[in-house]
CSV table of N, CA and C in Angstrom, one decimal:
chain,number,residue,atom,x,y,z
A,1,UNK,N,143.4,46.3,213.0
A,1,UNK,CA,143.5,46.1,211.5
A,1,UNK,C,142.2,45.9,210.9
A,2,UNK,N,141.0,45.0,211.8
A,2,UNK,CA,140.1,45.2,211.4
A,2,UNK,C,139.2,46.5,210.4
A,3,UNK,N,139.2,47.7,211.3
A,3,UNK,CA,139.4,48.8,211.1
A,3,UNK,C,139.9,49.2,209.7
A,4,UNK,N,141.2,49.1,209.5
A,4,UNK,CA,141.3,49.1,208.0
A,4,UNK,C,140.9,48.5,207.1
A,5,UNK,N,140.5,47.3,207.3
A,5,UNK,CA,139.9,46.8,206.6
A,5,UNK,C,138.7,47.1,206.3
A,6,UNK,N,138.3,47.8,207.2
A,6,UNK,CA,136.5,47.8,206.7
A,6,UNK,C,136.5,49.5,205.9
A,7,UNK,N,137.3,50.4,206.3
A,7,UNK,CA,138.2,51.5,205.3
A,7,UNK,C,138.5,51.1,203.9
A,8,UNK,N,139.2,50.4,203.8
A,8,UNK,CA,139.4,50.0,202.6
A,8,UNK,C,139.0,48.1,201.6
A,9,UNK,N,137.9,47.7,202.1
A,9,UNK,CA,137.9,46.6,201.7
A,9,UNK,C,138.6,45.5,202.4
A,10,UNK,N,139.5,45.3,202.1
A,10,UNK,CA,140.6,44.0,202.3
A,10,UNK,C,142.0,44.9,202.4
A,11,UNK,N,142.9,43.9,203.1
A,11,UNK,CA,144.1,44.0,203.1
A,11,UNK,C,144.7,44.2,202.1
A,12,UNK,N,144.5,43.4,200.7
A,12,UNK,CA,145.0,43.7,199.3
A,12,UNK,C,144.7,44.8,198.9
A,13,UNK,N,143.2,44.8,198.9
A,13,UNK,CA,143.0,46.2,198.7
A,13,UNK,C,144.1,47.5,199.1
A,14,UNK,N,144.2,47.7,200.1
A,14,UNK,CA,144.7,49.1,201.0
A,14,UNK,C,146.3,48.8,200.6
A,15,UNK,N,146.7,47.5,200.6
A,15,UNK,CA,147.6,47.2,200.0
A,15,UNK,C,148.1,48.0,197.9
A,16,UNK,N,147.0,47.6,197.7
A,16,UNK,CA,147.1,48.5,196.3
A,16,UNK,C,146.8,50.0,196.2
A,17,UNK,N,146.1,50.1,197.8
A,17,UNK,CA,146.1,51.6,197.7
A,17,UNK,C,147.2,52.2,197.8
A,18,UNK,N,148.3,51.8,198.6
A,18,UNK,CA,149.5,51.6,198.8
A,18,UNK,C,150.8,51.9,197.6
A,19,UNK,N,150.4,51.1,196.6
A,19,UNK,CA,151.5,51.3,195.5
A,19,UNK,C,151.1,52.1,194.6
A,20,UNK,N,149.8,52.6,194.8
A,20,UNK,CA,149.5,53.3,193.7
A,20,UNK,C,149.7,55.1,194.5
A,21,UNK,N,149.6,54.9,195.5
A,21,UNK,CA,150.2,56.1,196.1
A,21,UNK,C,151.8,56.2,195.9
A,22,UNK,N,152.5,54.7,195.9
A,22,UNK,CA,154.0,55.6,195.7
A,22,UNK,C,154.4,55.7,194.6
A,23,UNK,N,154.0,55.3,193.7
A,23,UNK,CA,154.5,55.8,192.1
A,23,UNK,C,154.1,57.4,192.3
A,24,UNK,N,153.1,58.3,192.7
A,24,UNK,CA,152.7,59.5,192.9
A,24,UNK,C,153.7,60.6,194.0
A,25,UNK,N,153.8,59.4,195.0
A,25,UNK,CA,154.4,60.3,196.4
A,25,UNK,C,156.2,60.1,196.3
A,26,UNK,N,156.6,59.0,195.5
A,26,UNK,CA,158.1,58.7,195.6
A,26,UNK,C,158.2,58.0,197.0
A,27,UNK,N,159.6,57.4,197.0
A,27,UNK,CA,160.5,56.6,198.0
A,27,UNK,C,159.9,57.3,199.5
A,28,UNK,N,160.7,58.8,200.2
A,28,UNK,CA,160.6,59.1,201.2
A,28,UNK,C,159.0,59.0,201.6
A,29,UNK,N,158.3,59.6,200.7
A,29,UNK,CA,156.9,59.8,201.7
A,29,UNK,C,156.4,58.2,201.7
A,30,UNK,N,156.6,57.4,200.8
A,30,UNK,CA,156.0,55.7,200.9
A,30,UNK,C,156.3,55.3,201.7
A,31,UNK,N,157.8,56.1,202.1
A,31,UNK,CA,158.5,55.2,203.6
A,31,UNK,C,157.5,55.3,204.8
A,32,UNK,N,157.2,56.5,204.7
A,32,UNK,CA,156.5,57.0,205.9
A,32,UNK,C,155.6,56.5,205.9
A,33,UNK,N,154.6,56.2,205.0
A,33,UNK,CA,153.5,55.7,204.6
A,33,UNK,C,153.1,53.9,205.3
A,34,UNK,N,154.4,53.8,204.7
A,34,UNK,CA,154.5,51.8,205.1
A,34,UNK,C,154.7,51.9,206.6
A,35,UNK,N,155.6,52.7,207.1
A,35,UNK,CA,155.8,52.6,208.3
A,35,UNK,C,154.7,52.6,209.1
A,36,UNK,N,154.1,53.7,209.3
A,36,UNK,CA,152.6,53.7,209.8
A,36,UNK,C,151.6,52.6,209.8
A,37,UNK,N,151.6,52.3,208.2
A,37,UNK,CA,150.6,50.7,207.7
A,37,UNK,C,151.7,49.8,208.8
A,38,UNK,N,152.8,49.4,209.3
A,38,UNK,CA,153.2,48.3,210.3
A,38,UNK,C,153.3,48.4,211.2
A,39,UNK,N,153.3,50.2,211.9
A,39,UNK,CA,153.0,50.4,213.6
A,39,UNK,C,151.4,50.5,213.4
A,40,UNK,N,150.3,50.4,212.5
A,40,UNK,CA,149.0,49.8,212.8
A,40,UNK,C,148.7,48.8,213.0
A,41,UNK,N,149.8,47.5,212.2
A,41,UNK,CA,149.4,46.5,212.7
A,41,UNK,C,149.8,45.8,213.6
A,42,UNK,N,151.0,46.9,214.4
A,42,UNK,CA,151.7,45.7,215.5
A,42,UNK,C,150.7,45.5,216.5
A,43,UNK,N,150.8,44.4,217.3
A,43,UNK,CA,149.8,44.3,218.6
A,43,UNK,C,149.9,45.2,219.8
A,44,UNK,N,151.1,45.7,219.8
A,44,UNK,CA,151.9,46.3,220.9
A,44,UNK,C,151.4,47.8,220.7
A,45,UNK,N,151.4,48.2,219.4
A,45,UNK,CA,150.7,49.8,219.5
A,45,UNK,C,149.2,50.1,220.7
A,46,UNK,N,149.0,51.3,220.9
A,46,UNK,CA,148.1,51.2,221.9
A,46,UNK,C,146.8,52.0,220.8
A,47,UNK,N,145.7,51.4,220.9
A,47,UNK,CA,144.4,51.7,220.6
A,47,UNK,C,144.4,53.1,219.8
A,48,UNK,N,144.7,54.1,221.1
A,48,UNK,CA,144.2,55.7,220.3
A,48,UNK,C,145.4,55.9,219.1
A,49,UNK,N,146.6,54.9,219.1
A,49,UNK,CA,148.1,55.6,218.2
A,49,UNK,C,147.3,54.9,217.0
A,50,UNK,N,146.3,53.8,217.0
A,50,UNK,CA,146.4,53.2,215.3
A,50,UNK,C,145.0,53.7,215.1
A,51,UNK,N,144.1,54.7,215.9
A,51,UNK,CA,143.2,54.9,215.5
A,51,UNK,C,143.8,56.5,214.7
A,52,UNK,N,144.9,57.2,215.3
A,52,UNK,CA,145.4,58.4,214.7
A,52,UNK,C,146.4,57.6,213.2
A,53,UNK,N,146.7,56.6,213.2
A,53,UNK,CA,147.4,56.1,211.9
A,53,UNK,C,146.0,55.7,210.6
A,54,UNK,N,145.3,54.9,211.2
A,54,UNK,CA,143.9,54.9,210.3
A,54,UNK,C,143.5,56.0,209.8
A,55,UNK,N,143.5,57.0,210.4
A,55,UNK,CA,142.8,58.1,209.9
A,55,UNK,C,143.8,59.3,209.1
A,56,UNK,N,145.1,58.8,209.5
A,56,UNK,CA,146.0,59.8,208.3
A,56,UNK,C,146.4,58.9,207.3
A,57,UNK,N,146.1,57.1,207.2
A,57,UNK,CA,146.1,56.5,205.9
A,57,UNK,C,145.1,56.3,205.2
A,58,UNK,N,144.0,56.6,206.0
A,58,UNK,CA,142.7,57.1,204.6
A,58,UNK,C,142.4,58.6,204.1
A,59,UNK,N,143.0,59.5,205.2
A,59,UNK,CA,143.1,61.1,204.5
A,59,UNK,C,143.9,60.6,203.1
A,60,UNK,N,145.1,60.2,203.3
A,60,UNK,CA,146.5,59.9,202.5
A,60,UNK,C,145.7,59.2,201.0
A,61,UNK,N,145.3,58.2,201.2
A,61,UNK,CA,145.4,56.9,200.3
A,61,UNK,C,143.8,57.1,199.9
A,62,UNK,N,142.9,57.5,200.3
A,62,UNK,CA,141.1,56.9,199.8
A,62,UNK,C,141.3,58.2,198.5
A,63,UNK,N,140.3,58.6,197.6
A,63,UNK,CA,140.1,59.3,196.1
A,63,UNK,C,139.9,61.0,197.1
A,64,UNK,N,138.8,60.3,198.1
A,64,UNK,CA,138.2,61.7,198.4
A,64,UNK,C,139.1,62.8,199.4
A,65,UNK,N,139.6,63.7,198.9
A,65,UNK,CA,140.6,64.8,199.8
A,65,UNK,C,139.8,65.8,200.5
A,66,UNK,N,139.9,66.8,201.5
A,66,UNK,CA,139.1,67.9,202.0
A,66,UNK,C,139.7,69.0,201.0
A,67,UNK,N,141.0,68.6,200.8
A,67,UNK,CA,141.3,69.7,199.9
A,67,UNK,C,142.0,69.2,199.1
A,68,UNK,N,141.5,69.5,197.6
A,68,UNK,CA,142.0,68.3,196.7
A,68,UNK,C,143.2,69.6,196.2
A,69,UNK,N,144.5,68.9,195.7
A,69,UNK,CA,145.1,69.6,195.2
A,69,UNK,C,144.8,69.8,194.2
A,70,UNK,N,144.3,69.6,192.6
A,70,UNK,CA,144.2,69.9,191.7
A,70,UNK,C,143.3,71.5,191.8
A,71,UNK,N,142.2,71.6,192.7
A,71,UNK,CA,141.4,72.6,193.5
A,71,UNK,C,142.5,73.5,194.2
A,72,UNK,N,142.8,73.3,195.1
A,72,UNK,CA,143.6,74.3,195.8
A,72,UNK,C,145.0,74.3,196.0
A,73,UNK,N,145.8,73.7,194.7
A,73,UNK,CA,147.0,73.9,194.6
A,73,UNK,C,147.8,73.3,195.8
A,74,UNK,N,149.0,74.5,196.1
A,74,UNK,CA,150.2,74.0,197.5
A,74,UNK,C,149.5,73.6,198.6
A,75,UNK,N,148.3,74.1,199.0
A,75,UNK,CA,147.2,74.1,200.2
A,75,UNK,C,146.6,72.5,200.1
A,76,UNK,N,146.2,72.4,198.8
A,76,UNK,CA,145.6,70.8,198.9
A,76,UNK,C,146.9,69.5,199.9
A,77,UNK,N,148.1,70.2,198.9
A,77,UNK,CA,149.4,69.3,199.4
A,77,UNK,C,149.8,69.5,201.0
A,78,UNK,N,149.6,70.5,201.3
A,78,UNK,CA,150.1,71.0,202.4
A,78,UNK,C,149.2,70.3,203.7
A,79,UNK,N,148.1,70.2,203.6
A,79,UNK,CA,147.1,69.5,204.7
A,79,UNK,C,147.5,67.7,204.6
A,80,UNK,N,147.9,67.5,203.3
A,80,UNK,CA,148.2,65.7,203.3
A,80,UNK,C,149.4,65.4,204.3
A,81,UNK,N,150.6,66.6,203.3
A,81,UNK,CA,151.7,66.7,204.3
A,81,UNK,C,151.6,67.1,205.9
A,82,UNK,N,150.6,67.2,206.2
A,82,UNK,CA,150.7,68.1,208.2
A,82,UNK,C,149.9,66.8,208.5
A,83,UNK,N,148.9,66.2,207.1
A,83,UNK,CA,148.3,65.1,208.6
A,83,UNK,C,149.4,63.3,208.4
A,84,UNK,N,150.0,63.4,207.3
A,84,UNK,CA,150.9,62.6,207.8
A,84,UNK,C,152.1,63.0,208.7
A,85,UNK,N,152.6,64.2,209.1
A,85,UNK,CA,153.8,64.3,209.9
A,85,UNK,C,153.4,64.9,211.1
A,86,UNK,N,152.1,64.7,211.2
A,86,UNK,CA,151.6,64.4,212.7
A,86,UNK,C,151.4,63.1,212.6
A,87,UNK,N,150.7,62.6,212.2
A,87,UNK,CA,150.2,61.3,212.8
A,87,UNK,C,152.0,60.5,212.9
A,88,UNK,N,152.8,60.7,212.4
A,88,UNK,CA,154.3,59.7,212.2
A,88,UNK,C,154.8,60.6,213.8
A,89,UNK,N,154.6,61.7,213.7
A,89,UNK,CA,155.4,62.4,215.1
A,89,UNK,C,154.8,61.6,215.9
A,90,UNK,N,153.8,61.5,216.3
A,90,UNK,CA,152.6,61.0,217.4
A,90,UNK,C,153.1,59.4,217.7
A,91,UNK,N,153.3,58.7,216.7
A,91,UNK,CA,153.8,57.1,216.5
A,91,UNK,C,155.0,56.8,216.1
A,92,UNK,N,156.1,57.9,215.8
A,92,UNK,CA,157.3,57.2,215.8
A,92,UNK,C,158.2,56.3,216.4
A,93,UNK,N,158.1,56.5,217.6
A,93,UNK,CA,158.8,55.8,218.9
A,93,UNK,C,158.2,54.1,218.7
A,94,UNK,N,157.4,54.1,217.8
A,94,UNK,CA,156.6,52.1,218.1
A,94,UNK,C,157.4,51.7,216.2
A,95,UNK,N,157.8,52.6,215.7
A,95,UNK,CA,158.8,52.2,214.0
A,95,UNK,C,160.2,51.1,215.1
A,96,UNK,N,160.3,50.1,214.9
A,96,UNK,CA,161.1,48.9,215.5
A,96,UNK,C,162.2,49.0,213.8
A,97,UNK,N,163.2,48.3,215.2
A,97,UNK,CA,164.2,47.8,213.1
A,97,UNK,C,163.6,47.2,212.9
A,98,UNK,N,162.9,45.8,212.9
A,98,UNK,CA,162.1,45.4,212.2
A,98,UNK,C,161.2,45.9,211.5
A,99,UNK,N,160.9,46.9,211.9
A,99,UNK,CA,159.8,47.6,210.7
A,99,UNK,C,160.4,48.3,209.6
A,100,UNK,N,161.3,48.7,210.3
A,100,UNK,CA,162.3,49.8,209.6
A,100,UNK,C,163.0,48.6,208.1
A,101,UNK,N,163.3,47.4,208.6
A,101,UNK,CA,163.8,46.6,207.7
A,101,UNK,C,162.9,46.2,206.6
A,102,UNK,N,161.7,45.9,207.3
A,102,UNK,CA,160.5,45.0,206.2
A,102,UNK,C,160.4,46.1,205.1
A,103,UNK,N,160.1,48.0,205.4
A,103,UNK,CA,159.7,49.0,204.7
A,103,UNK,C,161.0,49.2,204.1
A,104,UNK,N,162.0,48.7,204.7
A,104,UNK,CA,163.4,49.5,203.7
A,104,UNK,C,162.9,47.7,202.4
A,105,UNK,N,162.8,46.5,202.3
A,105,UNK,CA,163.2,45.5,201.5
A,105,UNK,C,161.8,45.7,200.8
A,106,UNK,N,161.0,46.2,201.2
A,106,UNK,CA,159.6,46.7,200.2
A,106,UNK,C,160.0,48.1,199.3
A,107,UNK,N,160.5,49.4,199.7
A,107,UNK,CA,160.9,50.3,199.0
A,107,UNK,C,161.9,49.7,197.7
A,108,UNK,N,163.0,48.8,197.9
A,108,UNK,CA,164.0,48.5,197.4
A,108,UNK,C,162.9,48.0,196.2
A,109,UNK,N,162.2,46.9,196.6
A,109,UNK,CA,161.7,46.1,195.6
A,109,UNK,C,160.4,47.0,194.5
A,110,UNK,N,160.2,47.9,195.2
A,110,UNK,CA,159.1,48.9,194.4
A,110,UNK,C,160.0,50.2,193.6
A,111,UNK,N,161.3,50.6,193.9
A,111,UNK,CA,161.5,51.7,193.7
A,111,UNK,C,163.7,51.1,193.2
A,112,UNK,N,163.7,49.8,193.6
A,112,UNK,CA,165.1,49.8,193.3
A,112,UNK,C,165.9,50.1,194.9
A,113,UNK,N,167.1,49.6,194.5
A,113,UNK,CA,168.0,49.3,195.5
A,113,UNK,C,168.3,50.9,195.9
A,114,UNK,N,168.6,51.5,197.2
A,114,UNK,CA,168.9,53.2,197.7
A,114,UNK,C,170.3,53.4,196.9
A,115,UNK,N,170.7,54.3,196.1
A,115,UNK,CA,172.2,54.6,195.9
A,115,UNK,C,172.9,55.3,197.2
A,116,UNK,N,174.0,55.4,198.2
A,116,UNK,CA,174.4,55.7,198.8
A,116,UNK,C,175.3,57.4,198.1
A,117,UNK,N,175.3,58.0,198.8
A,117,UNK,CA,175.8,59.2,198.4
A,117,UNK,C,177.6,59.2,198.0
Protein backbone atom coordinates (compact mmCIF):
# COMPACT_ATOMS: atom_id res chain seq x y z
CA UNK A 1 0.00 0.00 0.00
CA UNK A 2 2.90 1.96 0.64
CA UNK A 3 3.51 1.89 -2.96
CA UNK A 4 0.24 3.58 -3.70
CA UNK A 5 0.74 5.90 -1.73
CA UNK A 6 3.77 7.28 -2.90
CA UNK A 7 1.81 6.95 -6.65
CA UNK A 8 -0.69 8.96 -5.58
CA UNK A 9 0.11 11.01 -2.47
CA UNK A 10 -2.05 9.65 0.34
CA UNK A 11 -4.69 7.36 0.63
CA UNK A 12 -7.33 10.21 0.37
CA UNK A 13 -5.82 11.22 -2.35
CA UNK A 14 -6.10 7.87 -4.72
CA UNK A 15 -9.18 7.68 -2.78
CA UNK A 16 -10.53 10.88 -4.73
CA UNK A 17 -8.80 9.61 -7.65
CA UNK A 18 -11.29 7.02 -7.22
CA UNK A 19 -14.64 8.95 -7.39
CA UNK A 20 -13.72 11.02 -9.82
CA UNK A 21 -13.01 8.18 -12.07
CA UNK A 22 -16.51 6.75 -11.39
CA UNK A 23 -18.76 9.62 -12.20
CA UNK A 24 -16.70 9.05 -15.85
CA UNK A 25 -16.38 5.14 -15.91
CA UNK A 26 -20.07 4.31 -14.31
CA UNK A 27 -21.11 1.43 -11.63
CA UNK A 28 -19.51 -1.79 -13.55
CA UNK A 29 -16.04 -0.58 -14.34
CA UNK A 30 -15.79 1.29 -10.54
CA UNK A 31 -16.64 -2.10 -9.44
CA UNK A 32 -13.69 -3.40 -10.94
CA UNK A 33 -11.78 -0.64 -10.00
CA UNK A 34 -12.48 -0.86 -6.09
CA UNK A 35 -12.11 -4.40 -6.22
CA UNK A 36 -8.53 -4.30 -7.25
CA UNK A 37 -7.94 -0.98 -4.72
CA UNK A 38 -8.97 -3.99 -1.83
CA UNK A 39 -7.10 -7.12 -3.28
CA UNK A 40 -4.06 -4.47 -3.12
CA UNK A 41 -4.53 -3.89 0.16
CA UNK A 42 -5.21 -7.32 1.56
CA UNK A 43 -2.06 -8.76 3.33
CA UNK A 44 -2.70 -12.10 1.85
CA UNK A 45 -2.23 -10.93 -1.88
CA UNK A 46 1.22 -12.04 -2.98
CA UNK A 47 3.80 -9.21 -3.95
CA UNK A 48 3.96 -9.53 -7.90
CA UNK A 49 -0.44 -9.64 -7.96
CA UNK A 50 -0.42 -5.85 -6.13
CA UNK A 51 2.52 -4.79 -8.05
CA UNK A 52 0.26 -5.83 -11.47
CA UNK A 53 -2.85 -3.99 -9.50
CA UNK A 54 -0.64 -0.74 -8.89
CA UNK A 55 0.20 -0.40 -12.17
CA UNK A 56 -3.31 -0.85 -13.88
CA UNK A 57 -4.64 1.73 -11.04
CA UNK A 58 -2.28 4.36 -12.06
CA UNK A 59 -2.61 3.50 -15.98
CA UNK A 60 -6.53 3.83 -14.96
CA UNK A 61 -6.78 6.81 -12.46
CA UNK A 62 -3.29 9.32 -12.77
CA UNK A 63 -4.13 12.51 -15.88
CA UNK A 64 -1.25 11.02 -17.88
CA UNK A 65 -2.61 8.10 -20.55
CA UNK A 66 -0.10 6.37 -23.38
CA UNK A 67 -2.96 6.83 -25.39
CA UNK A 68 -5.22 9.42 -24.45
CA UNK A 69 -8.63 9.05 -25.78
CA UNK A 70 -9.49 12.41 -26.80
CA UNK A 71 -6.07 11.78 -29.26
CA UNK A 72 -6.83 8.36 -30.41
CA UNK A 73 -10.41 7.78 -30.06
CA UNK A 74 -11.74 3.76 -29.42
CA UNK A 75 -7.83 2.86 -29.31
CA UNK A 76 -7.18 5.43 -26.35
CA UNK A 77 -10.28 3.36 -24.52
CA UNK A 78 -9.42 0.14 -25.68
CA UNK A 79 -5.73 -0.06 -24.00
CA UNK A 80 -7.44 1.26 -20.43
CA UNK A 81 -10.04 -1.46 -20.98
CA UNK A 82 -7.14 -4.60 -21.78
CA UNK A 83 -4.96 -3.23 -18.93
CA UNK A 84 -7.68 -3.34 -16.45
CA UNK A 85 -9.13 -6.83 -17.57
CA UNK A 86 -5.87 -8.19 -17.33
CA UNK A 87 -4.69 -7.07 -14.36
CA UNK A 88 -8.67 -8.21 -12.62
CA UNK A 89 -8.13 -11.70 -14.73
CA UNK A 90 -4.62 -12.09 -13.09
CA UNK A 91 -6.20 -11.21 -9.36
CA UNK A 92 -9.59 -12.35 -9.33
CA UNK A 93 -9.44 -15.45 -7.36
CA UNK A 94 -8.04 -13.05 -4.01
CA UNK A 95 -11.93 -10.65 -4.70
CA UNK A 96 -13.27 -12.44 -1.02
CA UNK A 97 -17.27 -11.68 -0.17
CA UNK A 98 -15.85 -9.49 1.88
CA UNK A 99 -14.60 -7.49 -0.62
CA UNK A 100 -17.20 -8.13 -2.83
CA UNK A 101 -19.57 -6.69 0.10
CA UNK A 102 -17.42 -3.44 1.16
CA UNK A 103 -17.33 -2.48 -3.09
CA UNK A 104 -21.08 -3.58 -3.49
CA UNK A 105 -22.11 -0.92 0.00
CA UNK A 106 -19.55 1.77 -1.59
CA UNK A 107 -21.09 1.51 -5.28
CA UNK A 108 -24.68 1.67 -3.61
CA UNK A 109 -23.65 4.78 -1.65
CA UNK A 110 -21.91 6.60 -4.82
CA UNK A 111 -24.23 5.52 -7.48
CA UNK A 112 -27.55 4.46 -5.49
CA UNK A 113 -29.06 1.30 -4.47
CA UNK A 114 -28.71 -1.75 -7.90
CA UNK A 115 -32.40 -2.11 -9.33
CA UNK A 116 -32.84 -5.88 -9.83
CA UNK A 117 -34.12 -6.79 -13.25
Amino acid sequence: MDTLSNIFGSTEQLWQYIKQYAVKAGRETTRTVLELYYVVKAPTTPVMEKTIIIGALAYQLLPKDLLSRKKFGILGLADNVATLAIAYNRVKHHVTPTIKTQVEDILNQWFGTASLP
